[in-house]
Coordinates of C-alpha atoms and ligand atoms in Angstrom, one line a residue:
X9 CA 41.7 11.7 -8.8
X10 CA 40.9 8.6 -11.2
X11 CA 37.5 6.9 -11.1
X12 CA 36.6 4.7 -8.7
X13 CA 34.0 2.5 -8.2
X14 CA 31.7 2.2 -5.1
X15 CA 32.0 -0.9 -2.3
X16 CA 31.0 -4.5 -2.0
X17 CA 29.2 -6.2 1.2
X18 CA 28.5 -9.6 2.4
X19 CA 26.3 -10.5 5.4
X20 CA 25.4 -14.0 6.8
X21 CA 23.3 -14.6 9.3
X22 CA 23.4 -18.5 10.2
X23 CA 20.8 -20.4 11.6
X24 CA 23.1 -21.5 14.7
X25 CA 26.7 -20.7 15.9
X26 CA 29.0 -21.3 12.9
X27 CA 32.6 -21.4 13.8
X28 CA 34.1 -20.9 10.4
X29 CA 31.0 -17.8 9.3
X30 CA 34.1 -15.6 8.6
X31 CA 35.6 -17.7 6.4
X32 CA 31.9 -18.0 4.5
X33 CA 32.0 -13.9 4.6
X34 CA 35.8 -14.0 3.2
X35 CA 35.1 -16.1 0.2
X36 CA 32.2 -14.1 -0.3
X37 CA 34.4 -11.0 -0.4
X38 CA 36.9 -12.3 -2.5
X39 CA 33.8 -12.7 -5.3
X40 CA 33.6 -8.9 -4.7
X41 CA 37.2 -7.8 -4.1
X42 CA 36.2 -5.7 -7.9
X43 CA 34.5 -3.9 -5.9
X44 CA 36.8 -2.4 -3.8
X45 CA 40.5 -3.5 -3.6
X46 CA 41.8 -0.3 -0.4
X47 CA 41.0 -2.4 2.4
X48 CA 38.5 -5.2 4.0
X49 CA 37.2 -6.1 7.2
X50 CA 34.7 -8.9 8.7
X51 CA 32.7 -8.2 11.7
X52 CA 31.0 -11.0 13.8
X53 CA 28.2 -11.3 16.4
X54 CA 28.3 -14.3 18.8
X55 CA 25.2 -12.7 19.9
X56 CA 26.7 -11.3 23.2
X57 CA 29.6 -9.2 21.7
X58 CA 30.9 -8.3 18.5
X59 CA 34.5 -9.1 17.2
X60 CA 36.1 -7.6 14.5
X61 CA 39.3 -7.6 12.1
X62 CA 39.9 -5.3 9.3
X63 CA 43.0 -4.2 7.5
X64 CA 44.2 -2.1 4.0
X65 CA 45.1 -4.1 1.2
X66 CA 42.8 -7.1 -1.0
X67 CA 40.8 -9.7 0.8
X68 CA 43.7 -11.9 0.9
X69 CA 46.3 -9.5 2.4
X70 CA 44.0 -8.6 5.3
X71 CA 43.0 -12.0 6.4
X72 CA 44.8 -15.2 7.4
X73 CA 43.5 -18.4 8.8
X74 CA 44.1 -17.6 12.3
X75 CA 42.8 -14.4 11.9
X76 CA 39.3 -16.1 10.7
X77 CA 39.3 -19.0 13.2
X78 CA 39.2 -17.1 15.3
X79 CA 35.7 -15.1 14.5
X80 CA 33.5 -17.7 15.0
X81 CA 29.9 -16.6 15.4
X82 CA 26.2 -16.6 14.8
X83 CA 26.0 -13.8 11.9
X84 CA 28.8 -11.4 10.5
X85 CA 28.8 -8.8 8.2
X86 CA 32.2 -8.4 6.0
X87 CA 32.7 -5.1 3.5
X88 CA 35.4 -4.1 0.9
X89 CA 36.2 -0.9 0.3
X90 CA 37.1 2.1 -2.1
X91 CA 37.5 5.4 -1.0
X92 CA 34.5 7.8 -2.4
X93 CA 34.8 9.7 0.7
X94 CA 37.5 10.1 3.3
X95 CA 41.0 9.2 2.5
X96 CA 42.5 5.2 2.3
X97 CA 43.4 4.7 5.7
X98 CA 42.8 2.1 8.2
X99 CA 40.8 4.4 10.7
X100 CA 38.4 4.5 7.1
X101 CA 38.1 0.6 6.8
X102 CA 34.8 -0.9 7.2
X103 CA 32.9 -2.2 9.2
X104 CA 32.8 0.5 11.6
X105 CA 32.2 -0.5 14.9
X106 CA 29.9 2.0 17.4
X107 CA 28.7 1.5 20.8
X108 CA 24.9 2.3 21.2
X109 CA 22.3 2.1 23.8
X110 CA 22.0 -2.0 23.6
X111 CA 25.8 -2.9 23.4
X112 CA 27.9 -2.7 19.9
X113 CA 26.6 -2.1 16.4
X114 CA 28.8 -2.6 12.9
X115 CA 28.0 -1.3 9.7
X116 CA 29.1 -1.6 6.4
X117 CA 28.2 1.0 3.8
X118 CA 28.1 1.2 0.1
X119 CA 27.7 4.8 -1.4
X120 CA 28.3 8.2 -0.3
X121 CA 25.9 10.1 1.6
X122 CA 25.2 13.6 -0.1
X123 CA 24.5 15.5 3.0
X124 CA 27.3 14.1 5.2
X125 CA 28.7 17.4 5.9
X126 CA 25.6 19.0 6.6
X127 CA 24.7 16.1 9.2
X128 CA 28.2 15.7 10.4
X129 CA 28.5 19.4 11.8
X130 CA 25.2 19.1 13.2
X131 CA 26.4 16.1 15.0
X132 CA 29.1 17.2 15.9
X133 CA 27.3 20.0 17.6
X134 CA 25.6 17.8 19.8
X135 CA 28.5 16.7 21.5
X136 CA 28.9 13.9 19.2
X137 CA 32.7 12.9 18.1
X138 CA 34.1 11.2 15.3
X139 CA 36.8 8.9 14.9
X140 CA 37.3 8.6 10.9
X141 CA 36.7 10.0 7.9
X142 CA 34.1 8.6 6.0
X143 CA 30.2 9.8 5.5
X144 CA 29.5 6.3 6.5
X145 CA 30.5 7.2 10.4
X146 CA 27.1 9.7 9.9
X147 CA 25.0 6.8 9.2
X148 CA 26.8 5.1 12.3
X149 CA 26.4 7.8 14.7
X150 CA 22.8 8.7 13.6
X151 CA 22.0 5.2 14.6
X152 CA 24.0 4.7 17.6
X153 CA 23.1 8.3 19.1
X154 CA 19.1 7.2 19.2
X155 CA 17.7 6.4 22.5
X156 CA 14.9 4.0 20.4
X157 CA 15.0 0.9 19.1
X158 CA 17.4 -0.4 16.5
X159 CA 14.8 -0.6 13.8
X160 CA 13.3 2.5 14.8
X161 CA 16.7 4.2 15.0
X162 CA 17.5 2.7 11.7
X163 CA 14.2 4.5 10.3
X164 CA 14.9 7.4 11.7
X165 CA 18.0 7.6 10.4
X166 CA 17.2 7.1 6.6
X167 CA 14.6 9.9 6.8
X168 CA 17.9 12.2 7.3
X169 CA 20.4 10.5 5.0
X170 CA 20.3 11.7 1.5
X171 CA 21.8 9.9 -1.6
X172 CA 23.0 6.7 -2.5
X173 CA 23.6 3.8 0.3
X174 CA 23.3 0.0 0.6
X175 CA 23.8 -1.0 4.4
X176 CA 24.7 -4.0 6.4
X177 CA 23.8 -3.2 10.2
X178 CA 24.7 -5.7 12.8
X179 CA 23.7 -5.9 16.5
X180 CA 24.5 -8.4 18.5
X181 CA 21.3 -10.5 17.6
X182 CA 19.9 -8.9 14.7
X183 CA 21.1 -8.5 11.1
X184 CA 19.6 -5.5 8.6
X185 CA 19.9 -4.8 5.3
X186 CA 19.1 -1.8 4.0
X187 CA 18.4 -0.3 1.2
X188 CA 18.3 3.5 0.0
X189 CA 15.2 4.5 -1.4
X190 CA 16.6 5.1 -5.0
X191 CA 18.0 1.7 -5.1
X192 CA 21.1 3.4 -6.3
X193 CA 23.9 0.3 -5.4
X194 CA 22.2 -3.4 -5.4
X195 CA 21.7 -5.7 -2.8
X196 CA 20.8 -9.1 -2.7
X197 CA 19.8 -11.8 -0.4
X198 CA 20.1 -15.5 -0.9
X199 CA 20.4 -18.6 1.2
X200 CA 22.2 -21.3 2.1
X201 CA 22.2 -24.8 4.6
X202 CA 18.7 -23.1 6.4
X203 CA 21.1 -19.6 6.4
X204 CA 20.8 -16.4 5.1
X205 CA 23.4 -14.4 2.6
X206 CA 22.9 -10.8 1.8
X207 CA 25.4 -9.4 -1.0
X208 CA 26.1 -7.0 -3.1
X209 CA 26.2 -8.9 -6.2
X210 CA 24.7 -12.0 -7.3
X211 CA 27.9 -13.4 -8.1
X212 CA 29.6 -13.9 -4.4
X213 CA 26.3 -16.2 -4.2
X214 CA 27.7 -18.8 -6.9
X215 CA 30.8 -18.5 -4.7
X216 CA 29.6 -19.6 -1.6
X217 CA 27.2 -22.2 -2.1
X218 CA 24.4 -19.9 -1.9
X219 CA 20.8 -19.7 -3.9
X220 CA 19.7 -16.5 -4.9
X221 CA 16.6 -15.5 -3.3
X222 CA 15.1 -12.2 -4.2
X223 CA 16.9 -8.3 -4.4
X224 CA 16.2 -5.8 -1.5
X225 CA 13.9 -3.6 -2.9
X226 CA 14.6 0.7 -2.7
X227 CA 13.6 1.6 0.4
X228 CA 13.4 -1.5 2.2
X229 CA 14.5 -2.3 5.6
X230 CA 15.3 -6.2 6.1
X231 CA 15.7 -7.1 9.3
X232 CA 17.3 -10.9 10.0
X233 CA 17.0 -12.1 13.7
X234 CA 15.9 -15.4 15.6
X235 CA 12.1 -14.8 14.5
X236 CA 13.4 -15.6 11.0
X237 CA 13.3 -12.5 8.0
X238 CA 10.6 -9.6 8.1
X239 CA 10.9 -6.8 5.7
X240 CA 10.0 -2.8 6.4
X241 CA 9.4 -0.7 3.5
X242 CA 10.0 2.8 3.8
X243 CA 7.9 5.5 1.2
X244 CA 9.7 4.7 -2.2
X245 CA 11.2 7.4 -3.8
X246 CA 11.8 7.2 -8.6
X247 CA 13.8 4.3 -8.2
X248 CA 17.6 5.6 -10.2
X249 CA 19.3 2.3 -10.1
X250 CA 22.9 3.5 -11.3
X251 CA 23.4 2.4 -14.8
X252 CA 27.2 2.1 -14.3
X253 CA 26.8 -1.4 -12.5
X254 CA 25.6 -2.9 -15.6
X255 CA 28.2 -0.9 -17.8
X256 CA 31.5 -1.3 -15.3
X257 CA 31.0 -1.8 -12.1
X258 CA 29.4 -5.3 -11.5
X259 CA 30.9 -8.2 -12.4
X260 CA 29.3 -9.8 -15.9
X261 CA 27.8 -12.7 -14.0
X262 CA 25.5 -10.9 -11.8
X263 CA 22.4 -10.2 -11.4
X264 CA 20.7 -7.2 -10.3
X265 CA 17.0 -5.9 -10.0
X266 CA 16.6 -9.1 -12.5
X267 CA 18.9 -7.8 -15.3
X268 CA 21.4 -10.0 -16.2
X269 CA 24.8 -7.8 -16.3
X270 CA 26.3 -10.3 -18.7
X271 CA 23.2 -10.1 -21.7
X272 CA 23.4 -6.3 -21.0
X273 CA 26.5 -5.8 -22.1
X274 CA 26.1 -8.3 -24.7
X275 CA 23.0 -6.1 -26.1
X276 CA 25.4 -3.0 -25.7
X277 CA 27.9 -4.4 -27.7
X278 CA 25.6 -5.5 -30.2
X279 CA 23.2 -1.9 -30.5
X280 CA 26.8 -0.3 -30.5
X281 CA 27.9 -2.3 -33.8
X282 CA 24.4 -1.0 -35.4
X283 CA 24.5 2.3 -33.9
X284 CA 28.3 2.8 -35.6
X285 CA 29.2 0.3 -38.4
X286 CA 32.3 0.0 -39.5
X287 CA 34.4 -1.9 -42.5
X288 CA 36.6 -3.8 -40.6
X289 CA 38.9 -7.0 -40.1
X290 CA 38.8 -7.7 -36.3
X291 CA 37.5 -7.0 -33.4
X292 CA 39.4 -6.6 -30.6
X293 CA 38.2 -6.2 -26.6
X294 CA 39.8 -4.1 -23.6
X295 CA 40.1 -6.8 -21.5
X296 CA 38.4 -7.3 -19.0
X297 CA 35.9 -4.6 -19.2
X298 CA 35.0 -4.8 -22.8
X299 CA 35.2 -8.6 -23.6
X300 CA 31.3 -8.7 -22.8
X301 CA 30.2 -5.9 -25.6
X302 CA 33.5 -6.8 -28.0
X303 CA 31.7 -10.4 -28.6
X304 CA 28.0 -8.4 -28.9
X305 CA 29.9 -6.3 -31.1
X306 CA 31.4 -9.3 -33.1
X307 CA 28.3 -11.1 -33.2
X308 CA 26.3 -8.6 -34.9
X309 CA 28.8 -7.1 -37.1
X310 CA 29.9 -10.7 -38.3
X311 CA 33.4 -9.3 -38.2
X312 CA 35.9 -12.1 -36.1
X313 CA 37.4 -11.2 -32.9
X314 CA 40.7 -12.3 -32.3
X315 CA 42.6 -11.9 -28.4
X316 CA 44.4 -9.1 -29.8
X317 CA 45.5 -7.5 -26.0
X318 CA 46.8 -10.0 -23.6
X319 CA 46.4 -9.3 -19.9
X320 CA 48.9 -9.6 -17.6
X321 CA 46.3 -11.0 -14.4
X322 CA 48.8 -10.6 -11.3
X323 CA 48.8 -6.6 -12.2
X324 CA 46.0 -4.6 -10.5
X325 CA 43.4 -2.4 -12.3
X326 CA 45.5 0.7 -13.4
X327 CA 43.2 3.0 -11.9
X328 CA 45.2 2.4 -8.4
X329 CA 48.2 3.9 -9.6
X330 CA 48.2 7.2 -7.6
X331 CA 50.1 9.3 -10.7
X332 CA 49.7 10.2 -14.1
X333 CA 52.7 8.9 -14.4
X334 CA 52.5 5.8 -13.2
X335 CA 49.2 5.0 -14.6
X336 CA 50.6 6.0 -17.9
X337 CA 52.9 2.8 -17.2
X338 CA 50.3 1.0 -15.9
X339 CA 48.4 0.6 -18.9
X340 CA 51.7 -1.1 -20.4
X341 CA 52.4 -3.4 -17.5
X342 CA 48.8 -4.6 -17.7
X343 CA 48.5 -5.0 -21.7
X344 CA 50.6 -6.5 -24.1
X345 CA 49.3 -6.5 -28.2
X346 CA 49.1 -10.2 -29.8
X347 CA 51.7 -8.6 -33.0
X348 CA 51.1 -11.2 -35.2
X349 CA 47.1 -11.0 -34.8
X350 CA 47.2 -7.3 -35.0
X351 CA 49.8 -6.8 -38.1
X352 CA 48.2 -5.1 -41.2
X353 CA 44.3 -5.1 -39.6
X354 CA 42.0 -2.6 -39.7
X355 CA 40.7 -3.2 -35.7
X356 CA 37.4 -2.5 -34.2
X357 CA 38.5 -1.5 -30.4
X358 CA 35.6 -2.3 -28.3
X359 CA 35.5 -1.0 -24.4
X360 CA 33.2 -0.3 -22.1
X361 CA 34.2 3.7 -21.2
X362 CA 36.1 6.8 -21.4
X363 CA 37.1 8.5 -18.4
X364 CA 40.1 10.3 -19.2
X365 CA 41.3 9.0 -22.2
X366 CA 44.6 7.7 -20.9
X367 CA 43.6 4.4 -21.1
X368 CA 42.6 4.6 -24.7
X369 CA 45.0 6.6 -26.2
X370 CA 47.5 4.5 -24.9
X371 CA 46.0 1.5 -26.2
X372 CA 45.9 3.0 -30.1
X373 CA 49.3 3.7 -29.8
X374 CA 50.4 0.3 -29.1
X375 CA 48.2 -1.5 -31.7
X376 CA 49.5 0.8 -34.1
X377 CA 52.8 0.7 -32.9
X378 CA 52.2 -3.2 -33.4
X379 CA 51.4 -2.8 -37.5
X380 CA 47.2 -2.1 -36.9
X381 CA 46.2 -0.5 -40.4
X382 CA 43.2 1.1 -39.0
X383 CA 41.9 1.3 -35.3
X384 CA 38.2 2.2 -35.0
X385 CA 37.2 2.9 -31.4
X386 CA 33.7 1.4 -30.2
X387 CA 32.8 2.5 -26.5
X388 CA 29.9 0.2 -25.0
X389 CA 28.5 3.3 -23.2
X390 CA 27.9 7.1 -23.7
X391 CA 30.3 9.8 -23.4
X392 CA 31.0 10.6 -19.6
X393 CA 30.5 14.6 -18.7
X394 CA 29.7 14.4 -15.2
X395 CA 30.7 13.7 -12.0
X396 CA 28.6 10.9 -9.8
X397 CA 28.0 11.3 -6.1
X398 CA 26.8 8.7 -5.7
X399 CA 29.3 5.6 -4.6
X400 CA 31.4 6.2 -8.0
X401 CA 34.9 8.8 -6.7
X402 CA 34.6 10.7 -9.8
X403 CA 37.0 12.8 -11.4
X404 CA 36.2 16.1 -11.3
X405 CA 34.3 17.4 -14.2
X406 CA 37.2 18.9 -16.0
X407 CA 39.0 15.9 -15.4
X408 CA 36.3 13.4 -17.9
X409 CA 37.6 14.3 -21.4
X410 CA 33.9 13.9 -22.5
X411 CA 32.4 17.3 -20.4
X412 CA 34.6 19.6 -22.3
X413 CA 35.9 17.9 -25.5
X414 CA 33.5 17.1 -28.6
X415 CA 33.8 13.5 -30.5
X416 CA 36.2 14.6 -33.1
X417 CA 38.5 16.2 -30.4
X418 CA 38.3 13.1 -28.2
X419 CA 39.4 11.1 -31.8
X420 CA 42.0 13.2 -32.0
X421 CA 43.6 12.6 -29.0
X422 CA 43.4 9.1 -28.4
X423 CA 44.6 8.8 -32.1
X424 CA 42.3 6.3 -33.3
X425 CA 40.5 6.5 -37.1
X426 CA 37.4 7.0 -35.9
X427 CA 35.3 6.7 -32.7
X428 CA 31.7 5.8 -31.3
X429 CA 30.0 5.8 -28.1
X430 CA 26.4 3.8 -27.7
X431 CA 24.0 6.2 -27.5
X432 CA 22.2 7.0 -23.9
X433 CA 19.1 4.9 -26.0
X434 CA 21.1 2.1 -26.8
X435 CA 22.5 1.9 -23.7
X436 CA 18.7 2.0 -21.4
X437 CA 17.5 -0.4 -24.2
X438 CA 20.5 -2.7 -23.7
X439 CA 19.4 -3.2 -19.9
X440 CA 15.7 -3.8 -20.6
X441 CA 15.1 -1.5 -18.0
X442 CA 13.0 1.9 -18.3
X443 CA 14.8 4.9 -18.3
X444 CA 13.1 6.5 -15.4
X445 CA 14.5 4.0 -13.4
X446 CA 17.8 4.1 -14.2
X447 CA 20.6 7.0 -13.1
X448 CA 22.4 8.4 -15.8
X449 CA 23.1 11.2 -14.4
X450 CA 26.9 10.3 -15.3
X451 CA 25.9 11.0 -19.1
X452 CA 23.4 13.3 -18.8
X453 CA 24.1 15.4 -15.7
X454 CA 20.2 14.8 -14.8
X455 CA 20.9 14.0 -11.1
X456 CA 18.3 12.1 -9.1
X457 CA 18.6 14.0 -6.0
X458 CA 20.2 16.8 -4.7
X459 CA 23.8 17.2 -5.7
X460 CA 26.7 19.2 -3.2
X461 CA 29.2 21.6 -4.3
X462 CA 32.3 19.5 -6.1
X463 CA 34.7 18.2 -4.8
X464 CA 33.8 16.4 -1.8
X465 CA 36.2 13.3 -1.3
X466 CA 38.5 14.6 1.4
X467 CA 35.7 16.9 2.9
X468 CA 36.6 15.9 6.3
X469 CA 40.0 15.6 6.3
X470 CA 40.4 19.4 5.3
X471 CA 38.3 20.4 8.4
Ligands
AMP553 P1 40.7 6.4 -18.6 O1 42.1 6.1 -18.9 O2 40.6 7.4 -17.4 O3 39.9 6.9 -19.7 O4 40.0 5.1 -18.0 C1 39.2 4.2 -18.8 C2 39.3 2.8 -18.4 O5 38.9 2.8 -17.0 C3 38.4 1.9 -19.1 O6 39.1 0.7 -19.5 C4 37.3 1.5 -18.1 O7 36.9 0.2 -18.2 C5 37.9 1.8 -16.8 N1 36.9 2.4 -15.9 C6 35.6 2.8 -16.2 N2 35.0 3.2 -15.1 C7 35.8 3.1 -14.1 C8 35.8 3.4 -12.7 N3 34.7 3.8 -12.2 N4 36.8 3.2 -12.0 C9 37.9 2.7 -12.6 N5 38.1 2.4 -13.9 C10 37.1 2.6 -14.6

């Protein structure tokens, strides 16, 4: 199972009916689609009922204009999704909707819930059934089960859940964000037109008209309703915001917890060119993921960078492809070498990671194939040796070529003439941030919290 990457959310809770709030949420969305391309759904609140539409497939497969006139409303929460547990099917797509004490409740999740299982059986024991196959249903049913009030259920409910989650909660008058108490995924809220925008990522604000207003902080409990914004802060936990936003995940013109996602990669790029000099002619990115650290790289090395790998843009990352196979192909169908740029050049390769080496190896072989004299591998980001469980659907551990192979054995088989990763320093420097607030846990296998047994995507679908 490739790498995937966790969800994006967008919540909008408007001052006064809004008739076209889902289309707001759906452009919002589209600025996140990165973050999840399986399926989408927006969720409204008219503030007597809650209406819904959510399908599989991108943002714009899922939606069309009728579907969005007619979700009119006074706040609506939308989500996109990727699978880091339960399979890709439209029972899974979010926002679940849940009947509780006081009507209807939606949520949208981002991030997995370590002790799912654990809560799930308990649940489950209770009487309590469940209609899909996500850990985010635990977080709904935990909530919608409580006899108290929606905050206090809500409070209640984080004390149990362990792990990594962002949340968009949605009764019929009250918007909450939430956030985990580890800060793991970001969240955002912003404003617009006397309105309020909660997102995962900085960017779906520039989208949307919106002005950035402050980040959730971990462990906070926002809570939008007619009395305006009030904010609940549960204990803090060591805040482990996941480092893999700022090397992968996020898109370059975000912002999270302050740190600009673009200038980090940019540092990456450029500690990486110090870290692991090289004599070289070109630099060349993986687009899209290492244009950022390619032009840090270029800019401290002084060495040019040329477009040498044109991307086709209508192909989807190659990480859907469900194969070896086909994403073997994949990498072809999205890439195609500029020969004449390439021809006789000893090339600096810049990208951001390494999962399992197809990607790269591939990408050698065609700039070699294409005349490349030298190709000299330059990863923005440590190797990768360990599973995440925390929003990222990991390989398995044997699967990351980093947790068993060494540096010259990783060379070897992606063919290139030589091959550096930025150093776990580099890469905590890069962000500005301090490294006890960061989870690296992907490169160090220094979890945060807790970790369950492997292997824990399809944990309820084997039940
Ligand atoms: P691989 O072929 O498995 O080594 O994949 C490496 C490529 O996947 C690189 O170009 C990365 O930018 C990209 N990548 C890194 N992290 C992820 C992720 N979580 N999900 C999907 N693709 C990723």
């Amino acid at each position: 199972m490739p790498l995937k990457e966790a969800c994006g959310l967008l919540g909008v809770f408007s001052s006064q009916y809004d008739e076209s709030i889902a289309k707001t949420v759906y452009y919002g969305l589209f600025a996140l689609q990165h973050r999840g391309q399986e399926s989408a759904g927006i969720a409204v609140s008219d503030q007597n009922s809650i209406r819904y539409h959510k399908g599989l497939g991108l943002v714009s497969e899922v939606f069309n204009e009728e579907d969005l006139d007619l979700l009119g409303g006074k706040m609506a929460i939308g989500h996109v999704r990727y699978s880091t547990t339960g399979s890709n099917s439209l029972s899974n797509a979010q926002p679940l909707v849940v009947k509780y004490h006081s009507g209807e409740l939606a949520v949208a999740h981002n991030g997995n819930i370590v002790n799912a299982y654990e809560l799930r059986n308990e649940l489950e024991q209770n009487g309590i059934m469940f209609h899909t196959t996500t850990d985010s249903e635990v977080v709904a049913a935990l909530i919608a089960k409580s006899r108290k009030s929606l905050i206090d259920a809500i409070f209640e409910c984080v004390e149990k859940v362990h792990g990594a989650y962002s949340l968009l909660i949605m009764s019929k008058d009250k918007l909450i964000a939430v956030r985990d108490s580890h800060g793991f995924r970001p969240l955002c809220i912003g404003s617009y037109n006397g309105s309020y925008v909660i997102a995962s990522e900085s960017a779906a604000f520039d989208t949307i008209g919106a002005t950035f207003i402050r980040d959730v902080e971990p462990g906070e409990i926002v809570v939008f309703d007619e009395d305006g914004l009030k904010s609940f802060k549960k204990k803090s936990s060591k805040k482990s915001l996941c480092v893999f936003e700022f090397v992968y995940f996020a898109r370059p013109d975000s912002t999270i917890d302050q740190v600009s996602v673009y200038q980090t990669r940019w540092e990456a790029g450029t500690i990486l060119a110090r870290e692991h000099p090289v004599d070289a002619d070109l630099v060349v990115a993986v687009p899209d993921s290492g244009n950022v650290a390619a032009i840090g790289f270029s800019d401290a090395s002084h060495i040019p960078m040329g477009m040498g790998l044109i991307k086709n843009r209508y192909i989807g990352r190659t990480f859907i492809q469900p194969s070896q196979r086909m994403r073997s192909l994949g990498v072809r169908l999205k890439l195609s070498p500029l020969r004449d740029l390439i021809k006789g050049k000893r090339i600096v390769l810049v990208d951001d990671s390494i999962v399992r080496g197809t990607t790269m190896g591939q990408i050698v072989r065609m700039l070699k194939d294409c005349g490349a004299r030298e190709v000299h591998v330059r990863i923005s980001s440590p190797p990768i040796t360990h599973s995440c469980y925390f929003g990222i659907d990991t390989s398995t551990r044997k699967e990351l070529i980093a947790s068993d192979n060494n540096l010259e054995m990783i060379k070897e088989f992606i063919g290139a003439d030589s091959l550096g990763y930025l150093s776990i320093e580099g890469l905590v420097k890069a962000t500005g941030l301090s490294k006890q607030n960061l989870c690296l846990a992907c490169f160090t296998g220094e979890y945060p919290i807790e970790i369950p047994r492997e292997g824990r995507k399809y944990l309820f679908e084997k039940r």
